[in-house]
Short mmCIF file of N, CA and C in Angstrom, two decimals:
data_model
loop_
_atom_site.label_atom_id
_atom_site.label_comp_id
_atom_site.label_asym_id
_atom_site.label_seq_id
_atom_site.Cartn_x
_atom_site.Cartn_y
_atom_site.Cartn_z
N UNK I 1 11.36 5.50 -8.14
CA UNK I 1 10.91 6.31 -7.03
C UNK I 1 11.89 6.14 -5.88
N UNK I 2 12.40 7.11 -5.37
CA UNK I 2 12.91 6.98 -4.27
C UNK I 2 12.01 7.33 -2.76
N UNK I 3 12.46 6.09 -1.72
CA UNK I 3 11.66 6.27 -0.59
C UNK I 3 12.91 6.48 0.35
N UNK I 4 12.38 7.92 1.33
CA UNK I 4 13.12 8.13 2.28
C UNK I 4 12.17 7.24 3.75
N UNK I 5 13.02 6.56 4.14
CA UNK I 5 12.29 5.69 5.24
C UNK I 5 12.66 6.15 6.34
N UNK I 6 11.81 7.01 7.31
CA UNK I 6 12.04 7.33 8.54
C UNK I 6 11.40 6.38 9.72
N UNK I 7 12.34 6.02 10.93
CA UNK I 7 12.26 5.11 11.87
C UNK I 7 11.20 6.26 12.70
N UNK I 8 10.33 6.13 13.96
CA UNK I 8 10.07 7.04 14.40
C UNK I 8 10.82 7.14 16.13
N UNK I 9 10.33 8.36 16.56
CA UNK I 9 11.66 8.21 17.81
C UNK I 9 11.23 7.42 19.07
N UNK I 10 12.26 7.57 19.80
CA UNK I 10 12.18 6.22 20.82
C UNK I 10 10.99 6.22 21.34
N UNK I 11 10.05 5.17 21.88
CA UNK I 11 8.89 5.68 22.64
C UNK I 11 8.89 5.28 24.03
N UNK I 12 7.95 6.01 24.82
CA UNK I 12 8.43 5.56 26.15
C UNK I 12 7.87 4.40 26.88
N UNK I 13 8.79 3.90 26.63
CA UNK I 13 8.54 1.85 26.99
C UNK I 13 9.75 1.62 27.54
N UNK I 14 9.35 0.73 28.42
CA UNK I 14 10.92 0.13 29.38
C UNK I 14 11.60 -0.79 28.70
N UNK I 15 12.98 0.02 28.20
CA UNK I 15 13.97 -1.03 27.58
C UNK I 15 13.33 -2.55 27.55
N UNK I 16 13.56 -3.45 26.65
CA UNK I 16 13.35 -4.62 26.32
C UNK I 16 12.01 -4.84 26.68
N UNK I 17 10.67 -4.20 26.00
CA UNK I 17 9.52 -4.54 25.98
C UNK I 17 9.08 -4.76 24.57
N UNK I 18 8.21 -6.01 24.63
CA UNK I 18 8.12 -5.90 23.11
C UNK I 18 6.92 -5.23 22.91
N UNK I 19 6.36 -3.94 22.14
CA UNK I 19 5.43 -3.07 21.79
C UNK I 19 4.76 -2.90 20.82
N UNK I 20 5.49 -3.64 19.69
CA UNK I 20 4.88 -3.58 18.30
C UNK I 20 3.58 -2.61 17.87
N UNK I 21 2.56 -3.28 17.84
CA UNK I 21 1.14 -2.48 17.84
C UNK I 21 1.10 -1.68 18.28
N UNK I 22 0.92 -1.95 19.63
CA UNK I 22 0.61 -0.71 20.84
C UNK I 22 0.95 0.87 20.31
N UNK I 23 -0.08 1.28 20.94
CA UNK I 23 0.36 2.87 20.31
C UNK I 23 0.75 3.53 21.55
N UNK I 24 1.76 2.97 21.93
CA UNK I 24 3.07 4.17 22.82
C UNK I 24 3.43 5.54 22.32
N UNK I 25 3.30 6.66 23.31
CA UNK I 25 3.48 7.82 23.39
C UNK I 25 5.09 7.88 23.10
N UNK I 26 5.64 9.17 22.55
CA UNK I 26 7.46 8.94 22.83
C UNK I 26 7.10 10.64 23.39
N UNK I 27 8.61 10.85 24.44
CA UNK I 27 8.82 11.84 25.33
C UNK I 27 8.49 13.30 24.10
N UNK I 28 8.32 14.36 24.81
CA UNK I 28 8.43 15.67 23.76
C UNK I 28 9.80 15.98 23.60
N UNK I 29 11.11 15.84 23.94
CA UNK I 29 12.24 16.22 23.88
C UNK I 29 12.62 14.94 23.04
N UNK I 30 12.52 13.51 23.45
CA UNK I 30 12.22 13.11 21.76
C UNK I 30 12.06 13.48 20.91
N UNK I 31 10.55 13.92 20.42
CA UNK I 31 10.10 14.24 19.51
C UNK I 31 10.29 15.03 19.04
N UNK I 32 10.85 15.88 19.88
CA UNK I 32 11.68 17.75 19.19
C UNK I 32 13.21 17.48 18.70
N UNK I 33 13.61 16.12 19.42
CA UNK I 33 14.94 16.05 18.62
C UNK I 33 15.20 15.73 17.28
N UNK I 34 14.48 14.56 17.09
CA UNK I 34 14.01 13.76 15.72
C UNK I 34 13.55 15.10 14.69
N UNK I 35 12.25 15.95 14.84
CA UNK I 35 11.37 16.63 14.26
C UNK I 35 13.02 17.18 13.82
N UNK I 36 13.94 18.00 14.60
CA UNK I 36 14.79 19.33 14.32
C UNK I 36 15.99 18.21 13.29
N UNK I 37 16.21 17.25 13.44
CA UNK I 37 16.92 16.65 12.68
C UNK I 37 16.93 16.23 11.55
N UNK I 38 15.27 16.12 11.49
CA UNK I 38 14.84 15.61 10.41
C UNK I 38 14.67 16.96 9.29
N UNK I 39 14.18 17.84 10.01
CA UNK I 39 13.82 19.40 9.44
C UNK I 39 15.19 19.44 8.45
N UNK I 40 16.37 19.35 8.93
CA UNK I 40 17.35 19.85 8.50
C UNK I 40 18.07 18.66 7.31
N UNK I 41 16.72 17.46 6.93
CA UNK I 41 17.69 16.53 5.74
C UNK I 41 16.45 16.07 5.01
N UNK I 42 15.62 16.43 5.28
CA UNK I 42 14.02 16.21 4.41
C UNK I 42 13.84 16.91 3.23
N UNK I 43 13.70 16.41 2.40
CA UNK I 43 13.36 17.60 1.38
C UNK I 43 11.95 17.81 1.52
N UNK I 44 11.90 19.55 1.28
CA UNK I 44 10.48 19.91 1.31
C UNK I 44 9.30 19.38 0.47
N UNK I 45 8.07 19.39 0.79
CA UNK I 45 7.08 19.65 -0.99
C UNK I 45 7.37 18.06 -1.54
N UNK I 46 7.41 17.01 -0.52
CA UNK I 46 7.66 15.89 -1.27
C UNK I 46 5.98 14.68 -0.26
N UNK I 47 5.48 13.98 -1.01
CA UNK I 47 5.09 13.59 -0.30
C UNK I 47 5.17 12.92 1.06
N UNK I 48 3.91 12.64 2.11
CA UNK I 48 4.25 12.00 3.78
C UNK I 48 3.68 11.13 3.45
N UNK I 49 4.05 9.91 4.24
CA UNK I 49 2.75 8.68 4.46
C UNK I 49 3.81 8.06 5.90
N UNK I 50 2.43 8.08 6.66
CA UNK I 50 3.04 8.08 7.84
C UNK I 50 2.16 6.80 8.37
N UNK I 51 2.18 5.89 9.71
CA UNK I 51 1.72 4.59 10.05
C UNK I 51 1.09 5.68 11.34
N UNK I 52 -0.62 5.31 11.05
CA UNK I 52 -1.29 5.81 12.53
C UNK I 52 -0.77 6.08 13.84
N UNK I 53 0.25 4.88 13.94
CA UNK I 53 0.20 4.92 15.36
C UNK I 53 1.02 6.13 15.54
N UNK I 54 0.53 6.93 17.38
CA UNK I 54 1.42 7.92 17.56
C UNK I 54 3.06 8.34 17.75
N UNK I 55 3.62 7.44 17.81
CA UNK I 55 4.97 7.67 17.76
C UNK I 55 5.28 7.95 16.22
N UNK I 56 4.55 7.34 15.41
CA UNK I 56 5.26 8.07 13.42
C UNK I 56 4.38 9.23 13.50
N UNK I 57 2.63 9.36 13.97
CA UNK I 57 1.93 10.22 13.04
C UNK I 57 2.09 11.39 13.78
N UNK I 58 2.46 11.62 15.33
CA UNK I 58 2.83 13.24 15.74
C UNK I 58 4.16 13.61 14.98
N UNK I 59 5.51 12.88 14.57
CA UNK I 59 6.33 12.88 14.31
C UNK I 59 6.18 13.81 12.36
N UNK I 60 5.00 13.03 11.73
CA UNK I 60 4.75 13.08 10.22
C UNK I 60 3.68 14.32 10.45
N UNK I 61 2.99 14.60 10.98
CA UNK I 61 2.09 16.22 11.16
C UNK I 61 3.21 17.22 11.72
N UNK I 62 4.27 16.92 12.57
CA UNK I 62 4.63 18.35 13.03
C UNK I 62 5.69 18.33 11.54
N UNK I 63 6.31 17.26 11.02
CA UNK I 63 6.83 17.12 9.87
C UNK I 63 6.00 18.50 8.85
N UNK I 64 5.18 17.64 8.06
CA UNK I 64 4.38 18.14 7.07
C UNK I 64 4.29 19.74 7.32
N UNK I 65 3.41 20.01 8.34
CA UNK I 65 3.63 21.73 8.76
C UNK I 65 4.55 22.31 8.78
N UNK I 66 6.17 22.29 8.63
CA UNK I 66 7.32 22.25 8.81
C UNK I 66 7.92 22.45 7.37
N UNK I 67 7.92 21.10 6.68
CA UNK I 67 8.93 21.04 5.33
C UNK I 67 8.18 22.15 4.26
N UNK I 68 6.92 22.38 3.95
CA UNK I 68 5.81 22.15 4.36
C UNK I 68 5.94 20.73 3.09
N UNK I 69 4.87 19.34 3.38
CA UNK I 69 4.62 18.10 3.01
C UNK I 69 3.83 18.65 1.52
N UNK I 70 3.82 18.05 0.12
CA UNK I 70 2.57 18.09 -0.23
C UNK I 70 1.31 17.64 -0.06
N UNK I 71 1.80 16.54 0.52
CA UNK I 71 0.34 16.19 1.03
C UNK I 71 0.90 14.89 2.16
N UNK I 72 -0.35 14.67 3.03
CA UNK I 72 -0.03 14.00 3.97
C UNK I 72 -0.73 12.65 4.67
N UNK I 73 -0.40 11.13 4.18
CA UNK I 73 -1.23 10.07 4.19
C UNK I 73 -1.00 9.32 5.62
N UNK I 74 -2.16 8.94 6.24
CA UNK I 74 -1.56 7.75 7.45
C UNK I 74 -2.31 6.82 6.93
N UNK I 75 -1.70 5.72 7.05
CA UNK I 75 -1.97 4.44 6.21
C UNK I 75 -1.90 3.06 7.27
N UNK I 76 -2.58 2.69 7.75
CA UNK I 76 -2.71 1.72 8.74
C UNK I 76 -1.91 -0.09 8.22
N UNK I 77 -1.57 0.33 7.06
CA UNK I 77 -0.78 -0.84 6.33
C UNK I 77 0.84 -0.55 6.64
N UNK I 78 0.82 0.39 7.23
CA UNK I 78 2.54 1.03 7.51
C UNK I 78 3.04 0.64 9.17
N UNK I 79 2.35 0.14 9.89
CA UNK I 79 2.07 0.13 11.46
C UNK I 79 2.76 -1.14 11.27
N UNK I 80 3.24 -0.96 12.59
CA UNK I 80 4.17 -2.60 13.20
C UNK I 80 3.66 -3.51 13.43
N UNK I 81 3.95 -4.74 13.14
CA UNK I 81 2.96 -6.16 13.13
C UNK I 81 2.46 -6.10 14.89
N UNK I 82 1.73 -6.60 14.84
CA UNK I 82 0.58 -7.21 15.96
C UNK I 82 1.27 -8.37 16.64
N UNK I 83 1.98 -7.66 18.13
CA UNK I 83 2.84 -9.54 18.71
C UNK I 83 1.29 -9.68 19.55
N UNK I 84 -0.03 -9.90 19.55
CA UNK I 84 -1.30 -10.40 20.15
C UNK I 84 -0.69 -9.80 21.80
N UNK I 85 -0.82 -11.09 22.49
CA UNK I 85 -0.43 -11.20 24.33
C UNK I 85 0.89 -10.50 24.59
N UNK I 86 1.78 -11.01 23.46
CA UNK I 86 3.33 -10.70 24.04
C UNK I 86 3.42 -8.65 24.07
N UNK I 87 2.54 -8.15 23.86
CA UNK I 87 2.62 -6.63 23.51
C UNK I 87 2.66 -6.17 24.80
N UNK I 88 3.47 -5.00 25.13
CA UNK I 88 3.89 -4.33 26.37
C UNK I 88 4.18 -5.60 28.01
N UNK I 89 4.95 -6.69 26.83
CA UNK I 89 5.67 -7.70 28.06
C UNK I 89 7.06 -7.82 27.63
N UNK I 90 7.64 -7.56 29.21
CA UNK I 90 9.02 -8.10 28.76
C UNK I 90 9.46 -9.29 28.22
N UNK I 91 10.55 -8.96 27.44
CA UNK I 91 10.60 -9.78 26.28
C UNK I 91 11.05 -11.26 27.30
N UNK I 92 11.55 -10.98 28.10
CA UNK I 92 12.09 -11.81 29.25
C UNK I 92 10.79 -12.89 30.01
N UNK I 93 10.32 -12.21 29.98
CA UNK I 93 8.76 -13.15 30.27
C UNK I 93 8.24 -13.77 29.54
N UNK I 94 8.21 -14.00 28.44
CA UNK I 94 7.63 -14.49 27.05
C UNK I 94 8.05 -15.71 27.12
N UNK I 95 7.34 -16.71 27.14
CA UNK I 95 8.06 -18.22 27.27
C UNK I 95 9.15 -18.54 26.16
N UNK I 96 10.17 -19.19 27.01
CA UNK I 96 11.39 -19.27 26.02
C UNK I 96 10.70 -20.22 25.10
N UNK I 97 9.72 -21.71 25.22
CA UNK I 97 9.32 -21.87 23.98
C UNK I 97 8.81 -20.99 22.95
N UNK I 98 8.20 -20.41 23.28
CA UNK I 98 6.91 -19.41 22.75
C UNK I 98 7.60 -18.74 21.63
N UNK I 99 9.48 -18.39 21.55
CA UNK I 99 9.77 -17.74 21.14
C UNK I 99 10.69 -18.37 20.46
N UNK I 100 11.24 -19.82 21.04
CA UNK I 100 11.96 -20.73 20.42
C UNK I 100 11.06 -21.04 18.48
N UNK I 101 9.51 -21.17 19.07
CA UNK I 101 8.62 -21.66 18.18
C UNK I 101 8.74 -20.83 16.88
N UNK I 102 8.62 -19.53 17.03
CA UNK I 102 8.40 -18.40 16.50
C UNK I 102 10.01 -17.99 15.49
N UNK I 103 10.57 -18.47 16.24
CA UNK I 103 12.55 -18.53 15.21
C UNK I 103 12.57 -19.37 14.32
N UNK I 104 11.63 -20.62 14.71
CA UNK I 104 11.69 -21.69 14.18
C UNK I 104 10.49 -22.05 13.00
N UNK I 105 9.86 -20.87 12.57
CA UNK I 105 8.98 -20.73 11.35
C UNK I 105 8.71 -19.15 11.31
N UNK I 106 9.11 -18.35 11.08
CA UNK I 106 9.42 -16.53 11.47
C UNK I 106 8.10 -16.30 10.32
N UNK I 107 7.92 -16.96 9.48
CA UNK I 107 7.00 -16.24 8.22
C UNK I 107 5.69 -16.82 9.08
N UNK I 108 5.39 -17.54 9.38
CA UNK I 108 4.23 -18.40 9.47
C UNK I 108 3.70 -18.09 10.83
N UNK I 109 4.76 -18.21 11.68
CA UNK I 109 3.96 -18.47 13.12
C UNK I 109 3.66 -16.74 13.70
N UNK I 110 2.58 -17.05 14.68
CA UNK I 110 1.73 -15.60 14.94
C UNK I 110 1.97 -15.42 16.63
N UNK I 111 3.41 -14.82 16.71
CA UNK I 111 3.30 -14.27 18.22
C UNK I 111 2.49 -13.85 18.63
N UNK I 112 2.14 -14.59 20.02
CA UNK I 112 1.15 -13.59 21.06
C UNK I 112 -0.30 -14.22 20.36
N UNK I 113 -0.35 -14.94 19.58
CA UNK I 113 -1.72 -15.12 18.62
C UNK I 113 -1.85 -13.69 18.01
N UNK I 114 -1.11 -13.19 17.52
CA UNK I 114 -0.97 -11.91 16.86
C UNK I 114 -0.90 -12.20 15.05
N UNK I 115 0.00 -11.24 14.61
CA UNK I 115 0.29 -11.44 12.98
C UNK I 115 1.28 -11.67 12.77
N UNK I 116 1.42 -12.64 11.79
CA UNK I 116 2.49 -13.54 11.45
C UNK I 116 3.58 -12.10 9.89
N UNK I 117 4.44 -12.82 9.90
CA UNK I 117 5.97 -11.57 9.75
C UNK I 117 4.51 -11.83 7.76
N UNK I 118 4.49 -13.05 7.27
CA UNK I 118 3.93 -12.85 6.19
C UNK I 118 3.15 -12.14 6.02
N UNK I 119 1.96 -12.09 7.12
CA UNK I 119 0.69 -11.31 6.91
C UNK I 119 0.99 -9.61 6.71
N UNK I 120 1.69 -9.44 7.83
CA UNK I 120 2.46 -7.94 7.71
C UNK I 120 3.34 -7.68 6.76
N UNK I 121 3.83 -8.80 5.31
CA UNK I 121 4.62 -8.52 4.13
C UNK I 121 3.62 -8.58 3.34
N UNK I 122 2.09 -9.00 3.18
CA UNK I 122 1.47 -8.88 2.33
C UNK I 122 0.71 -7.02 2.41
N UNK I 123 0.78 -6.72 3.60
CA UNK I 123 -0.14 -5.50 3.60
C UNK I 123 0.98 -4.30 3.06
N UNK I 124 2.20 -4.03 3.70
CA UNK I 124 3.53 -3.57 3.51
C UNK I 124 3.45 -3.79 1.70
N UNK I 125 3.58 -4.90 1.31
CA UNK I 125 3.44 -4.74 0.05
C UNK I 125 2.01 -4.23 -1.06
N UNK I 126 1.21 -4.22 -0.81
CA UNK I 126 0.46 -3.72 -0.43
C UNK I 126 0.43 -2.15 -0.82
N UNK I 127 0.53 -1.71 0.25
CA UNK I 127 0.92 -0.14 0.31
C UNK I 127 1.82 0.11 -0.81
N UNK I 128 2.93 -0.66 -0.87
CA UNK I 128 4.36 -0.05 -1.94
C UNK I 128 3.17 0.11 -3.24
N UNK I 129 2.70 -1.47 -3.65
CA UNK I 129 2.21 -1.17 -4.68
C UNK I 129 1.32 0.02 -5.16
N UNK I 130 0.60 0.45 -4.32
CA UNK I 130 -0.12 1.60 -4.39
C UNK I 130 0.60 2.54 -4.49
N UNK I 131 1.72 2.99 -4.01
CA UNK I 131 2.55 3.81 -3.51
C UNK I 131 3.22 3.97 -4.89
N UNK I 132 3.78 3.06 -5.56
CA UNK I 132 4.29 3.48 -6.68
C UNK I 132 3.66 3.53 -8.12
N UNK I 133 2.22 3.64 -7.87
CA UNK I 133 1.52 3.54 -9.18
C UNK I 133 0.89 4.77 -8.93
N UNK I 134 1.30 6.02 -7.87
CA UNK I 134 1.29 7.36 -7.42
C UNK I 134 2.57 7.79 -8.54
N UNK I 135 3.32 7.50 -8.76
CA UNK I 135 4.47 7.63 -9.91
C UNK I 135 5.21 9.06 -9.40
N UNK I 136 5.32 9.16 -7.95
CA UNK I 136 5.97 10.30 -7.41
C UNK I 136 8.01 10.07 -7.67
N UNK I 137 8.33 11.17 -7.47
CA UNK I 137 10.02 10.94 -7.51
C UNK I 137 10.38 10.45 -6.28
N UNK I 138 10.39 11.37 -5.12
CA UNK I 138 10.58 10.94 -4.10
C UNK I 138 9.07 11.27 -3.03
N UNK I 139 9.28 9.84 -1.97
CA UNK I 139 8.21 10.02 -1.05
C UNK I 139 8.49 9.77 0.54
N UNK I 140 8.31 10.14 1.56
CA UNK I 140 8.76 10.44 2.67
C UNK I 140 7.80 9.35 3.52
N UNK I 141 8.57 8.25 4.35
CA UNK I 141 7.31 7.00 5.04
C UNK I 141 8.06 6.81 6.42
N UNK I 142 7.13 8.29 7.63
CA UNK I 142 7.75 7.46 8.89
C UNK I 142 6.57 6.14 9.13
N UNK I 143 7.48 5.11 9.65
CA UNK I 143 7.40 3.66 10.27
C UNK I 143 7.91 3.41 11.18
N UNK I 144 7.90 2.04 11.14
CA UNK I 144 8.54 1.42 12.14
C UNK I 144 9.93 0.78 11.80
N UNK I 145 10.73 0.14 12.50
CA UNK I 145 12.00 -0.96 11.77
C UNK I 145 11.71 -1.86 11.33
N UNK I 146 10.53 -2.71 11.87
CA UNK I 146 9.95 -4.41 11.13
C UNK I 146 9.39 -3.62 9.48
N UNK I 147 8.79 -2.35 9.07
CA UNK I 147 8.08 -1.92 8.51
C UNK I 147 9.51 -1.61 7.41
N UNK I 148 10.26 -1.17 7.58
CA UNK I 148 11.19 -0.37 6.75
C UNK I 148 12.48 -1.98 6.81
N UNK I 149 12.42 -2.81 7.37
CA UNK I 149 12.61 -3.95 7.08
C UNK I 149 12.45 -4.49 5.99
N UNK I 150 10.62 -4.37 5.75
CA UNK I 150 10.08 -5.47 4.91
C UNK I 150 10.11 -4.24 3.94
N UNK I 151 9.99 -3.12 3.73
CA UNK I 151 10.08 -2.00 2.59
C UNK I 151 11.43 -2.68 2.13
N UNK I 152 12.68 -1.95 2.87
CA UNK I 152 13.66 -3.51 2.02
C UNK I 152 13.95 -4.20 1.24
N UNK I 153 13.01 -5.18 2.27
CA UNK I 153 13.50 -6.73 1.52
C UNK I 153 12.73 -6.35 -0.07
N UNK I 154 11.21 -5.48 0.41
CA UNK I 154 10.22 -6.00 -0.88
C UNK I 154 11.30 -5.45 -2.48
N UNK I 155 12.44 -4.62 -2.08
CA UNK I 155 13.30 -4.34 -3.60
C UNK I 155 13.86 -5.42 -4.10
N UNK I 156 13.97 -6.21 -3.60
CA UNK I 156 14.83 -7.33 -4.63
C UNK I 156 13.20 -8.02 -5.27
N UNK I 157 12.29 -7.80 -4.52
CA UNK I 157 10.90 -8.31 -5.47
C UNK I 157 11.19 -9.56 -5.61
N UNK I 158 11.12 -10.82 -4.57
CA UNK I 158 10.96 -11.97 -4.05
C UNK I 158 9.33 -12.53 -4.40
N UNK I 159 9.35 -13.48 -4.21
CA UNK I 159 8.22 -14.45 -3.91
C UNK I 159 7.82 -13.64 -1.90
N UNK I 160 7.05 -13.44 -1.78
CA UNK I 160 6.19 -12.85 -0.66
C UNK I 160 6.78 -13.51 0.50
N UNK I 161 7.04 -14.79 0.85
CA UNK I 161 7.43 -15.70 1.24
C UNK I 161 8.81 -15.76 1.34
N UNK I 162 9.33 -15.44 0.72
CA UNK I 162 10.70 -15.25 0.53
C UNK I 162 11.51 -13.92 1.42
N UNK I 163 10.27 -12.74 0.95
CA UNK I 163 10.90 -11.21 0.98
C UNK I 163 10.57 -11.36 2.62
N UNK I 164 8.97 -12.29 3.49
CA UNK I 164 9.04 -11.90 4.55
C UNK I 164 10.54 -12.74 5.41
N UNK I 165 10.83 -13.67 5.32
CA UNK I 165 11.87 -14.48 5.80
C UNK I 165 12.95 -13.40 5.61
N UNK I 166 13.45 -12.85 4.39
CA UNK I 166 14.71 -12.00 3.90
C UNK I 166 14.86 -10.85 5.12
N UNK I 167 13.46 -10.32 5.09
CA UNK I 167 13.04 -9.17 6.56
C UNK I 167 13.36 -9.49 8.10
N UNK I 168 12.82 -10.86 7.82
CA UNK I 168 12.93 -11.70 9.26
C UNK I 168 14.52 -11.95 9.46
N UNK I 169 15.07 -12.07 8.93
CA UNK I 169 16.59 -12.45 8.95
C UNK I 169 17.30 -11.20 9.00
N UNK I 170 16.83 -10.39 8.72
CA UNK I 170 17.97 -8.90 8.14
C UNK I 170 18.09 -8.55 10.07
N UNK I 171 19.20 -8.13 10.21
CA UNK I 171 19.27 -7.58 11.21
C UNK I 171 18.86 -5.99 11.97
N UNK I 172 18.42 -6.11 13.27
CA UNK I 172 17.62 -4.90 13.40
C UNK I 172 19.17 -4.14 13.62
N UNK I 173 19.42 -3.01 12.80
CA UNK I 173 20.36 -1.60 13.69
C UNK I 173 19.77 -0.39 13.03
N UNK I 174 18.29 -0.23 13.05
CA UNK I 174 18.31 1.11 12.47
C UNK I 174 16.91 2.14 13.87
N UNK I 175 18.20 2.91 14.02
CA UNK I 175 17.85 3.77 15.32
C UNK I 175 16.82 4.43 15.12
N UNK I 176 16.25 4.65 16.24
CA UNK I 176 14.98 5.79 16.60
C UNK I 176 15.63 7.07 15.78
N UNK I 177 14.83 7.55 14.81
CA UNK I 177 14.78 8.41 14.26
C UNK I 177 15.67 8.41 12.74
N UNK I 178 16.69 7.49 13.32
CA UNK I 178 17.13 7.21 11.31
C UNK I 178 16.63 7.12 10.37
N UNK I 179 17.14 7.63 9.09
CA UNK I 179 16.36 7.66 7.96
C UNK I 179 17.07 6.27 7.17
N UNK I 180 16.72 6.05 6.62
CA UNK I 180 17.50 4.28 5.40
C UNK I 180 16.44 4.70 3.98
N UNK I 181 17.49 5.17 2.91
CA UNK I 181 16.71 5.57 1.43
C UNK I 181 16.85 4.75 0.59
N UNK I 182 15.94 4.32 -0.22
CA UNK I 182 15.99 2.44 -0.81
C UNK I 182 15.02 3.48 -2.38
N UNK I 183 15.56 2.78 -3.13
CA UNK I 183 15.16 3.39 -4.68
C UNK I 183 14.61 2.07 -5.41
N UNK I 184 13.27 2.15 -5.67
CA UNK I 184 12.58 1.55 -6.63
C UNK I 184 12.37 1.93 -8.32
#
């Protein structure tokens, strides 16, 4: 199966906030840029599965009406891990332990008293599994980057433990609105 992994577009949050969860709005000239870009490299008639929150799921409905989608899933297992307290704080405020702690066990420890990088590789996996016992060719998943991270790592099919650390380590460069296509 091939998965086309779409990032969703920027949302409007002040540079260096960490947002994860939060369901941040992104601008409409955003969203019309991404939508027209995407229009033009999507294949039609393929399945959506999109993560609730509003920055993927306005992005995956004006999608779907568009390519037109065959069908169209939001899946609350696709959404960006939970940083608890640290959500809509600059990252700059966040106690340098707090974050020292959090480098220093990435699978385990739960920013913010939030969800830990494992808990969010068990649900992520999760979804795939479901996802590919759908036995589609190709399937279309706007997310997030931690989300299309751990989509990722989960291809080399690690020990859980393994694939969330592999995620945790991979470096973030994949832009608001990029697509990254990973074949299972």
């Amino acid at each position: 199966m091939r998965l086309i992994l779409v990032r969703h577009p920027a949302p409007q949050v002040t540079s260096g906030t960490c947002y994860g969860r939060s369901d941040v709005a992104v601008a409409p000239h955003e969203m019309a840029a991404a939508r027209s870009s995407l229009l033009a490299t999507l294949p039609p008639g393929v399945p959506l599965y999109a993560s609730p929150l509003r920055r993927c799921a306005g992005l995956a409905a004006a999608l779907a009406q568009e390519l037109p989608a065959s069908e169209l899933h939001f899946d609350a297992r696709l959404a960006e891990m939970d940083f608890g307290t640290w959500e809509m704080q600059p990252w700059h405020a966040i106690a340098r332990a707090d974050i020292d702690a959090w480098a220093a066990d990435l699978a385990w420890y739960r920013p913010g008293g939030g969800e830990n990088v494992l808990a969010m590789a068990a649900r992520v996996d999760a979804f795939l599994g479901d996802l590919l016992r759908e036995q589609h060719e190709t399937a279309v998943i706007i997310c997030h980057a931690g989300t299309i991270r751990l989509l990722s790592a989960l291809q080399a099919r690690l020990p859980l433990e393994e694939t969330a650390l592999l995620a945790a380590h991979s470096a973030h460069k994949i832009a608001y609105g990029a697509t990254v296509i990973i074949d299972f």
